[in-house]
mmCIF file of C-alpha atoms in Angstrom:
data_model
loop_
_atom_site.group_PDB
_atom_site.id
_atom_site.type_symbol
_atom_site.label_atom_id
_atom_site.label_comp_id
_atom_site.label_asym_id
_atom_site.label_seq_id
_atom_site.Cartn_x
_atom_site.Cartn_y
_atom_site.Cartn_z
ATOM 1 C CA MET A 712 48.672 -26.000 109.256
ATOM 2 C CA THR A 713 45.426 -26.178 110.797
ATOM 3 C CA GLN A 714 42.710 -23.211 110.253
ATOM 4 C CA GLN A 715 43.145 -22.058 113.553
ATOM 5 C CA GLN A 716 47.054 -21.684 113.363
ATOM 6 C CA ASP A 717 46.459 -20.057 110.013
ATOM 7 C CA THR A 718 43.969 -17.404 111.647
ATOM 8 C CA VAL A 719 46.527 -17.054 114.334
ATOM 9 C CA SER A 720 49.466 -16.356 111.841
ATOM 10 C CA ARG A 721 47.483 -13.377 110.464
ATOM 11 C CA ILE A 722 47.247 -11.626 113.731
ATOM 12 C CA THR A 723 49.649 -8.896 114.535
ATOM 13 C CA THR A 724 50.506 -6.849 117.532
ATOM 14 C CA GLY A 725 48.547 -3.724 117.719
ATOM 15 C CA MET A 726 45.304 -4.889 116.109
ATOM 16 C CA ARG A 727 42.078 -4.139 117.665
ATOM 17 C CA VAL A 728 40.028 -7.098 119.521
ATOM 18 C CA VAL A 729 36.397 -7.095 119.190
ATOM 19 C CA ASP A 730 34.231 -9.397 121.488
ATOM 20 C CA SER A 731 31.234 -11.579 120.132
ATOM 21 C CA THR A 732 28.980 -8.691 121.350
ATOM 22 C CA GLY A 733 30.717 -6.103 119.387
ATOM 23 C CA VAL A 734 32.615 -4.725 122.515
ATOM 24 C CA GLU A 735 35.985 -3.615 121.841
ATOM 25 C CA VAL A 736 38.211 -5.685 124.275
ATOM 26 C CA GLY A 737 41.568 -3.697 123.635
ATOM 27 C CA THR A 738 44.668 -4.332 121.446
ATOM 28 C CA VAL A 739 46.752 -7.298 120.936
ATOM 29 C CA ASP A 740 50.052 -7.424 122.809
ATOM 30 C CA LEU A 741 51.461 -10.625 122.206
ATOM 31 C CA VAL A 742 50.527 -13.565 119.601
ATOM 32 C CA GLN A 743 51.715 -16.854 120.627
ATOM 33 C CA ARG A 744 51.483 -19.633 118.148
ATOM 34 C CA GLY A 745 50.273 -23.230 119.630
ATOM 35 C CA ASP A 746 52.798 -25.780 120.391
ATOM 36 C CA PRO A 747 51.141 -29.286 120.759
ATOM 37 C CA ALA A 748 54.449 -30.486 122.555
ATOM 38 C CA ALA A 749 53.942 -27.779 125.416
ATOM 39 C CA VAL A 750 52.399 -30.002 127.992
ATOM 40 C CA THR A 751 53.678 -28.990 131.263
ATOM 41 C CA VAL A 752 54.582 -25.619 132.714
ATOM 42 C CA GLN A 753 57.689 -25.219 134.759
ATOM 43 C CA ALA A 754 57.445 -24.173 138.201
ATOM 44 C CA PRO A 755 59.575 -21.282 139.118
ATOM 45 C CA THR A 756 62.957 -22.131 140.731
ATOM 46 C CA PRO A 757 63.353 -21.019 144.423
ATOM 47 C CA VAL A 758 65.407 -17.621 144.801
ATOM 48 C CA ASP A 759 68.646 -18.160 146.366
ATOM 49 C CA PRO A 760 68.562 -15.472 149.209
ATOM 50 C CA GLY A 761 72.624 -15.192 148.968
ATOM 51 C CA GLY A 762 71.997 -14.256 144.969
ATOM 52 C CA SER A 763 72.717 -11.088 143.432
ATOM 53 C CA LEU A 764 70.282 -8.275 142.708
ATOM 54 C CA ASP A 765 70.147 -9.187 138.917
ATOM 55 C CA GLU A 766 69.329 -12.854 139.843
ATOM 56 C CA LEU A 767 66.485 -11.613 142.227
ATOM 57 C CA ILE A 768 65.087 -9.486 139.635
ATOM 58 C CA GLU A 769 65.306 -12.123 136.899
ATOM 59 C CA SER A 770 63.592 -14.601 138.983
ATOM 60 C CA ALA A 771 60.804 -12.156 139.740
ATOM 61 C CA ALA A 772 60.319 -11.521 135.987
ATOM 62 C CA VAL A 773 56.886 -13.027 135.100
ATOM 63 C CA ASP A 774 56.772 -15.600 132.303
ATOM 64 C CA GLU A 775 53.957 -15.727 129.683
ATOM 65 C CA PRO A 776 51.066 -16.592 130.180
ATOM 66 C CA ASP A 777 50.585 -15.318 133.477
ATOM 67 C CA VAL A 778 47.563 -17.428 134.481
ATOM 68 C CA PRO A 779 47.054 -20.515 136.650
ATOM 69 C CA ALA A 780 49.219 -23.695 135.552
ATOM 70 C CA ASP A 781 46.405 -25.771 134.069
ATOM 71 C CA LEU A 782 45.256 -22.837 131.864
ATOM 72 C CA ALA A 783 48.730 -21.765 130.846
ATOM 73 C CA ALA A 784 49.552 -25.331 129.568
ATOM 74 C CA ARG A 785 46.227 -25.152 127.502
ATOM 75 C CA LEU A 786 47.277 -21.505 126.112
ATOM 76 C CA LEU A 787 50.743 -22.648 125.137
ATOM 77 C CA ARG A 788 49.283 -25.943 123.502
ATOM 78 C CA GLU A 789 46.586 -24.354 121.462
ATOM 79 C CA GLY A 790 48.027 -20.784 120.962
ATOM 80 C CA TYR A 791 46.803 -17.454 122.323
ATOM 81 C CA LEU A 792 46.573 -13.601 122.340
ATOM 82 C CA LYS A 793 47.530 -11.423 125.049
ATOM 83 C CA VAL A 794 45.200 -8.205 124.709
ATOM 84 C CA SER A 795 45.892 -4.988 126.523
ATOM 85 C CA THR A 796 42.554 -3.885 127.901
ATOM 86 C CA GLU A 797 40.938 -1.515 130.241
ATOM 87 C CA LEU A 798 38.113 -4.162 131.223
ATOM 88 C CA THR A 799 40.248 -5.530 133.932
ATOM 89 C CA PRO A 800 42.209 -4.346 136.863
ATOM 90 C CA THR A 801 45.480 -6.243 135.700
ATOM 91 C CA GLY A 802 45.093 -4.485 132.164
ATOM 92 C CA ALA A 803 45.429 -7.570 130.239
ATOM 93 C CA VAL A 804 43.352 -10.693 129.157
ATOM 94 C CA TYR A 805 44.226 -13.885 127.328
ATOM 95 C CA VAL A 806 42.316 -15.085 124.194
ATOM 96 C CA LEU A 807 42.687 -19.032 123.372
ATOM 97 C CA ALA A 808 43.223 -19.466 119.481
ATOM 98 C CA ASP A 809 39.969 -21.358 119.651
ATOM 99 C CA ARG A 810 37.818 -18.324 120.714
ATOM 100 C CA ILE A 811 38.702 -16.357 117.554
ATOM 101 C CA ALA A 812 36.210 -15.910 115.098
ATOM 102 C CA GLY A 813 38.139 -14.519 112.499
ATOM 103 C CA VAL A 814 40.557 -11.363 111.463
ATOM 104 C CA GLY A 815 39.739 -8.776 109.186
ATOM 105 C CA ASP A 816 39.733 -4.945 108.631
ATOM 106 C CA GLY A 817 42.770 -4.598 111.217
ATOM 107 C CA ALA A 818 40.645 -6.408 113.920
ATOM 108 C CA VAL A 819 40.537 -9.628 115.645
ATOM 109 C CA ARG A 820 36.797 -10.892 116.131
ATOM 110 C CA LEU A 821 36.160 -13.199 119.083
ATOM 111 C CA THR A 822 33.393 -16.089 119.435
ATOM 112 C CA VAL A 823 33.224 -15.254 123.306
ATOM 113 C CA PRO A 824 32.126 -11.949 125.159
ATOM 114 C CA ALA A 825 34.921 -10.088 127.059
ATOM 115 C CA ALA A 826 33.692 -11.435 130.353
ATOM 116 C CA GLU A 827 34.656 -14.842 129.473
ATOM 117 C CA LEU A 828 38.355 -14.178 128.851
ATOM 118 C CA PRO A 829 40.848 -15.016 131.583
ATOM 119 C CA ALA A 830 42.512 -11.913 133.059
ATOM 120 C CA GLU A 831 46.302 -11.600 133.774
ATOM 121 C CA GLU A 832 47.116 -12.455 137.226
#
């Protein structure tokens, strides 16, 4: 297990996230370990207009991570955190595993300022 994966494995939902400047970004909503085999992100399947309401709702459900495909592929390969925050209009940002400086005292410290974190779409 790499040091990066070891760090990610110590993070739990609800932990505080603090950026490189000491600003509290928010709290961890989702922890996703990296999967080196995750190379592509599947395009959503088209909705059958004759489908049931349940199928329509299911097709509209957003898969994580909700970012552009190239970034999503990188997040899935390297691992990421989804952080609930009030700093963006969408209410969440994503943190690549390599942007995590460390974990301690119930908080995740980042190597970058919050402004550099990609927001949920």
